[in-house]
Coordinates of C-alpha atoms in Angstrom, one line a residue:
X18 CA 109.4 9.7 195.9
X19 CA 111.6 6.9 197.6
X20 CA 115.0 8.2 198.0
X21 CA 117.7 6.2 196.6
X22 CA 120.9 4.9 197.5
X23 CA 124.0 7.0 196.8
X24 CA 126.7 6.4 195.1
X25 CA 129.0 6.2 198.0
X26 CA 126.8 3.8 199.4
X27 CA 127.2 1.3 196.5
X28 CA 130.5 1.4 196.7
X29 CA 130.8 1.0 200.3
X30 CA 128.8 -2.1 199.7
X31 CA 130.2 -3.7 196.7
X32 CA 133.9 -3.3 198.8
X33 CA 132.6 -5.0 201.8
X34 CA 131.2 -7.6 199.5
X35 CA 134.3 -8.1 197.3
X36 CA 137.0 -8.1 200.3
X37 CA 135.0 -9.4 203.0
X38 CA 136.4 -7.4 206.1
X39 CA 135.7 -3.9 207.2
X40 CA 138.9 -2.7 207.6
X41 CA 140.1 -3.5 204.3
X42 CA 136.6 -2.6 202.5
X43 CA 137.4 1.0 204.3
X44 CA 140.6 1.4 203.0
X45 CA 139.7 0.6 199.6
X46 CA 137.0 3.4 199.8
X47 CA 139.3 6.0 201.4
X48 CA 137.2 6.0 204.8
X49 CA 137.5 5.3 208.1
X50 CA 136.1 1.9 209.5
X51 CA 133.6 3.6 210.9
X52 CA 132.3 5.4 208.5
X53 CA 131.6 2.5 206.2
X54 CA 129.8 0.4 209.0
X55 CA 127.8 3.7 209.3
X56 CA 127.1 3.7 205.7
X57 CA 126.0 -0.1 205.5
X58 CA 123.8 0.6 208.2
X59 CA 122.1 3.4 206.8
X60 CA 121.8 1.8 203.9
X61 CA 120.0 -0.8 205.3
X62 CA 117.8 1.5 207.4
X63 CA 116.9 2.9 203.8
X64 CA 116.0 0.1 202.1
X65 CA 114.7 -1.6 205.3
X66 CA 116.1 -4.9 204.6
X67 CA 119.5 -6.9 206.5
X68 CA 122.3 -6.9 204.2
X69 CA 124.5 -8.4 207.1
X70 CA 124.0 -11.6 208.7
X71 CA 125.7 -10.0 212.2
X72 CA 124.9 -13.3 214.0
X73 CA 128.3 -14.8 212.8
X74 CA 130.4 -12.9 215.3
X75 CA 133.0 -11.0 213.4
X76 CA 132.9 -12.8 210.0
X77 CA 131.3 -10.8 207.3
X78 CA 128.5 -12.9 206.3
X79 CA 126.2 -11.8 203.2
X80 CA 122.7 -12.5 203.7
X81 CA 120.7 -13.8 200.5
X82 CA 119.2 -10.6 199.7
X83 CA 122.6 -8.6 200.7
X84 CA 123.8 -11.3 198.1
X85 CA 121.3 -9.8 195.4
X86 CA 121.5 -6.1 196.1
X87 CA 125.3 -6.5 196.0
X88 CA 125.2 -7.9 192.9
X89 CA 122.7 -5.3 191.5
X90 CA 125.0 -2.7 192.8
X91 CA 127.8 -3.5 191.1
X92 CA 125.8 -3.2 188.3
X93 CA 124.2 0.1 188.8
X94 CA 127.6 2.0 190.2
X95 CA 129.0 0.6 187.0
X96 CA 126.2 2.1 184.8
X97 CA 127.1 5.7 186.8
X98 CA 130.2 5.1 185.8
X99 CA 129.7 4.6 182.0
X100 CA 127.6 7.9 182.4
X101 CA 130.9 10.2 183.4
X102 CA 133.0 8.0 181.2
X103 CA 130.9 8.1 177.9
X104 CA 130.9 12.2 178.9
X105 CA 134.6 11.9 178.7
X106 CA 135.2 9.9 175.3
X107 CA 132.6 12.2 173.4
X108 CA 135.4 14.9 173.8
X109 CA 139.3 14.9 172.0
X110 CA 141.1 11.7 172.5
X111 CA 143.2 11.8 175.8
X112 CA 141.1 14.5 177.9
X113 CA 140.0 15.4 181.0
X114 CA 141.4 13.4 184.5
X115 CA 142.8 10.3 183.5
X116 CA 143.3 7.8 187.1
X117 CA 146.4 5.5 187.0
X118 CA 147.3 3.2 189.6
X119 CA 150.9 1.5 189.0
X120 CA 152.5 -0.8 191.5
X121 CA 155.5 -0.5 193.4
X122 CA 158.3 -2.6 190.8
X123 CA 157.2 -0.1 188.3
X124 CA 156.1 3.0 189.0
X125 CA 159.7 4.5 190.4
X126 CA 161.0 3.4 187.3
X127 CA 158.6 4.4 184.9
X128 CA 156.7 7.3 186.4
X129 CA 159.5 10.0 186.4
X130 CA 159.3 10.3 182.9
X131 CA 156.3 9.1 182.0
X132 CA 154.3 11.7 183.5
X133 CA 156.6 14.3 181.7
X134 CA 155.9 12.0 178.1
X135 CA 152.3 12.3 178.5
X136 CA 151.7 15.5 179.2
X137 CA 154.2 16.8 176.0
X138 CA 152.0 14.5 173.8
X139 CA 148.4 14.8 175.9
X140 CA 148.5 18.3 176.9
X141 CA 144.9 18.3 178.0
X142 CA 145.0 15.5 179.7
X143 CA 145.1 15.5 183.8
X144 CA 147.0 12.9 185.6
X145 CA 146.5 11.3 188.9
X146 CA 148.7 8.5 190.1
X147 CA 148.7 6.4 192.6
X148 CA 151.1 3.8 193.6
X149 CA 149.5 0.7 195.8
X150 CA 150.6 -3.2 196.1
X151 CA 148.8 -5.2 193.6
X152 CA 145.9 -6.3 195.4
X153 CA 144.8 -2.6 196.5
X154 CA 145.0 -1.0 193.2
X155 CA 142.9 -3.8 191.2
X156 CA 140.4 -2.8 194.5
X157 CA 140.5 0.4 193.5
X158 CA 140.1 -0.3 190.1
X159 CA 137.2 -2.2 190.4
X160 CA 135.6 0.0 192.6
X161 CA 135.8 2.7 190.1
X162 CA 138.3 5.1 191.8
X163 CA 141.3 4.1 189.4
X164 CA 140.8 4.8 185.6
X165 CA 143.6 2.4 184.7
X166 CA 146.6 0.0 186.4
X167 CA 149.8 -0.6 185.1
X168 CA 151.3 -3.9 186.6
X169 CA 153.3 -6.7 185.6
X170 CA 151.5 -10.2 184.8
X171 CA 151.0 -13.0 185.6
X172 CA 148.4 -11.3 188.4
X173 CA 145.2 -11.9 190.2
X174 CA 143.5 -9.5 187.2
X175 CA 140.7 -11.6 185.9
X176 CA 137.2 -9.8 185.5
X177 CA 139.7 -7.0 183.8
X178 CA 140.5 -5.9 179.7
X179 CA 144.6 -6.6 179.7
X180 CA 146.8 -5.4 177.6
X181 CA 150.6 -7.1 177.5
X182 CA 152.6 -3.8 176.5
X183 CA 156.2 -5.8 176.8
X184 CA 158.2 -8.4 178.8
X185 CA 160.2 -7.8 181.6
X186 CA 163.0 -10.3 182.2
X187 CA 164.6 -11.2 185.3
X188 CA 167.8 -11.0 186.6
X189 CA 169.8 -12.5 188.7
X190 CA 171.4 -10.0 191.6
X191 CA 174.3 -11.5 193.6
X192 CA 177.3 -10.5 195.3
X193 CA 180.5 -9.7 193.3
X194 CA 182.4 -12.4 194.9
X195 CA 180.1 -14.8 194.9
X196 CA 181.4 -18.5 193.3
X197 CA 178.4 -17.7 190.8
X198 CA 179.7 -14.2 189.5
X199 CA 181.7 -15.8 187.6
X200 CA 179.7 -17.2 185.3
X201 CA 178.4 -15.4 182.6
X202 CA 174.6 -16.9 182.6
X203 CA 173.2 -18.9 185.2
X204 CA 170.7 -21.5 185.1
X205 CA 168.0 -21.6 188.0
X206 CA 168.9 -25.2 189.1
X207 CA 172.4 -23.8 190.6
X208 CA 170.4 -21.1 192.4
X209 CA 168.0 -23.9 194.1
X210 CA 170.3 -24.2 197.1
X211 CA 170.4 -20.3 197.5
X212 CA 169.2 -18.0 200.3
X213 CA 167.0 -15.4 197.9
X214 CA 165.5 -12.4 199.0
X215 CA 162.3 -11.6 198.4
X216 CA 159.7 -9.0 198.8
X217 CA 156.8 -9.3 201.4
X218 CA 153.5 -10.7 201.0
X219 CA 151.1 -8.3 198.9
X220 CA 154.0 -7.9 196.1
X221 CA 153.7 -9.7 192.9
X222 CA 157.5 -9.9 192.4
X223 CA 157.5 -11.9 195.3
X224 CA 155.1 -15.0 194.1
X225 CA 156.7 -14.3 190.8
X226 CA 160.3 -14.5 192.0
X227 CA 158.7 -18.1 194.1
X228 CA 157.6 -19.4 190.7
X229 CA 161.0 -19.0 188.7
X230 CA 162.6 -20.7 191.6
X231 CA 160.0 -23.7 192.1
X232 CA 160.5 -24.3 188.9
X233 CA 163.9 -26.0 190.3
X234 CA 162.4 -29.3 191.7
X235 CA 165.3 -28.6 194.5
X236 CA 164.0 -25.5 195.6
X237 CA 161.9 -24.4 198.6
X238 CA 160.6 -21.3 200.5
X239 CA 163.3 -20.7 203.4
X240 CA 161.6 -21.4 206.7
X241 CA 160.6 -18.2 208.4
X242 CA 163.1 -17.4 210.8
X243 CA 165.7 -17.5 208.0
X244 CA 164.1 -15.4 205.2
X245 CA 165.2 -12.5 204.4
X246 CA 161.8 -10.4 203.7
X247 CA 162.0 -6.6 202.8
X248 CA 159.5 -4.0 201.5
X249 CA 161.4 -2.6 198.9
X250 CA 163.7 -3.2 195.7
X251 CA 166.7 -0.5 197.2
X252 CA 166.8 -2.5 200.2
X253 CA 166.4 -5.4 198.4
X254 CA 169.4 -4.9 196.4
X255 CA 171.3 -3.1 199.8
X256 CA 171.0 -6.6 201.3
X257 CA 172.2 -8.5 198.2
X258 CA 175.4 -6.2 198.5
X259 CA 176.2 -7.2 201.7
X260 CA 176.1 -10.4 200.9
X261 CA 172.6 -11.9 202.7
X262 CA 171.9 -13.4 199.5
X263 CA 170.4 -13.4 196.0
X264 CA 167.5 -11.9 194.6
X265 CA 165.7 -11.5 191.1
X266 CA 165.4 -8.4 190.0
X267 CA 163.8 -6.9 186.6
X268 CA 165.4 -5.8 184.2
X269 CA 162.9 -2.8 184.4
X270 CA 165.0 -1.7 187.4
X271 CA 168.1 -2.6 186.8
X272 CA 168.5 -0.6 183.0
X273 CA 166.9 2.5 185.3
X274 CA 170.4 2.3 187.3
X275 CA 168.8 0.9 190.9
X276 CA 172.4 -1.1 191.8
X277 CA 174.1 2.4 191.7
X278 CA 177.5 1.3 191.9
X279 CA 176.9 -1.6 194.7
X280 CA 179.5 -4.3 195.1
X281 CA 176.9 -6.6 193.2
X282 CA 176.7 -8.0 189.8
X283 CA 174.1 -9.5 187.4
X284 CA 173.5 -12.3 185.7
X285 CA 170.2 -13.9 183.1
X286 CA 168.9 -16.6 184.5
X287 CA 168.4 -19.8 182.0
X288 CA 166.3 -23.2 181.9
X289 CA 163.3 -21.2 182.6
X290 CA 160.5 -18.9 182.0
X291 CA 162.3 -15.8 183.8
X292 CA 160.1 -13.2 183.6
X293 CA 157.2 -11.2 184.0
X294 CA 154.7 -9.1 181.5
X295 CA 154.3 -5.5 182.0
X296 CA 150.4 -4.7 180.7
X297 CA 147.8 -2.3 181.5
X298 CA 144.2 -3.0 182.4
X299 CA 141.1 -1.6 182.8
X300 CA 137.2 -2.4 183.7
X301 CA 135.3 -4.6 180.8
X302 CA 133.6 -2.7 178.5
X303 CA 135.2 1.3 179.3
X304 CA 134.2 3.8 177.0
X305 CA 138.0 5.1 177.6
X306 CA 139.6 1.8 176.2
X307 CA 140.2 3.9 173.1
X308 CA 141.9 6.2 175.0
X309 CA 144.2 3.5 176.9
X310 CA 145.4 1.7 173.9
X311 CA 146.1 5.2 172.2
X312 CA 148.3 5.5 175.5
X313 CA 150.0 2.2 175.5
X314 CA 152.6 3.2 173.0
X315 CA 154.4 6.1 175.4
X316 CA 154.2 3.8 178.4
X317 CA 157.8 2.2 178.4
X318 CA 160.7 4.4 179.0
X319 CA 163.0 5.0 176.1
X320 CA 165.5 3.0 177.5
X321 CA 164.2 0.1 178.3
X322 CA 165.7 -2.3 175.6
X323 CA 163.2 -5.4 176.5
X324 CA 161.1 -7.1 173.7
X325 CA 157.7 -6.6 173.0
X326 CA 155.1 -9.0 174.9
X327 CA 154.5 -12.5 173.6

């Protein structure tokens, strides 16, 4: 009998084909670099056909069949999938391991209690959690080794079941002395001349903070060797207080007490659409999405006063 391809394998594959790049592919799947090219390789010594065109230099290049069995892949890892998954819904609502992935503007300020909620009104559920940038946990997701993401939208999550749980707004963070603490709103055109602080690439606070911003026709992205980039909202807010500029901040973090007593104040920003959507999502079609809307209600934190999602 023809041996077939493993699991692992598929999922090595269908990584490589969705990210295009070795490195990242690898650390989607957990594995060292090598090991995937190791995997690929066997797996084309197993079927005896070349999924890589390797003639390309260092480019991943698909050939037309790697095109196909990639394709076909995704489609049979997700069948495996259903398998464990439909095993798991047949039993009480909220059982067994349960996989969330929550990005970094969240998860410190949700997680603490969250985990705590659950399990009092879940007990036999098991958590995992893992907290990524955007970008790596949809990966993840995708590739089957997250169960569920919380994030905030607008985000790169199509090909996923959403669900808006409420909105987030933003909020201005500036120095207390600043000409602008004064005021007791503060529309985004006065902020288009503003050094803002944002988060680096891979965060989708940052391209969200870049949106509310452009929407001032005045406003552009600081040339390089002036911006102010920082991997973090403490030291985002550390930076504000000492007076390097102004930043948008959730109101997520700032009801879960982040400014701790900084020099700082905040202020709603008006004359556009300032905020984001906190949601959930999930692969199309999961025999669990029972499960994750039964969920949805204990997500937000008790006191978080923002509105439902529109």
């Amino acid at each position: 009998m023809t041996p077939l391809p493993s699991a692992q394998q598929l999922r090595y594959l269908i990584a490589l084909a969705d990210l295009r790049h070795f490195g990242r592919a690898a650390q989607a799947c957990a594995v060292t670099q090598s090991t995937l090219s190791a995997g690929i390789l066997a797996l084309e010594r197993q079927l005896d056909i070349q999924l890589l065109d390797r003639k390309v230099g260092k480019r991943v290049v698909f050939t037309p069949i790697g095109d196909e069995v990639a394709a076909r892949a995704r489609h049979a890892l997700d069948a495996l999938q259903t398998v464990q998954a439909v095993a798991d819904a047949s039993r009480a609502p909220m059982t067994g391991l349960l996989r969330i992935g929550v990005i970094p503007t969240i998860g410190p300020f949700v997680l603490p209690g969250l985990v705590s909620r659950l399990h009092a009104q879940f007990p036999h559920i098991r958590l995992s959690v893992n907290e990524d940038l955007t970008g790596n946990v949809m990966d993840k997701l995708v590739l089957g080794r997250l169960d569920l993401v919380l994030l905030a939208m607008p985000c790169a999550c199509e090909g996923t079941e959403t669900l808006p749980l409420w909105r987030d707004d933003f909020m201005l963070v500036l120095p207390a002395r600043h000409p602008l603490a004064a005021l007791e709103a503060i529309s985004v055109e006065r902020i288009g001349t503003e050094r803002m602080i944002l988060l680096e690439d891979g965060h989708c606070l940052r391209d969200q903070t870049l949106a509310v911003c452009r929407q001032e026709r005045g406003w552009s992205t600081p040339d390089s060797e002036e911006e102010f980039v920082v991997t973090s909202l403490y030291t985002l807010v550390d930076m504000v207080a000492d007076g390097l500029g102004l930043a948008l901040l959730p109101r997520l973090a700032v009801e879960s007490g982040i400014l701790r007593d900084l020099p700082v104040v905040v202020r709603p920003v008006t004359g556009c659409q300032a905020w984001r959507t906190i949601g959930l999502a999930w692969r199309p079609r999961s025999p669990r999405a029972a499960d994750f809307r039964l969920l949805a209600p204990h997500i937000r934190p008790p006191s978080v006063t923002a509105p439902p999602a529109d």
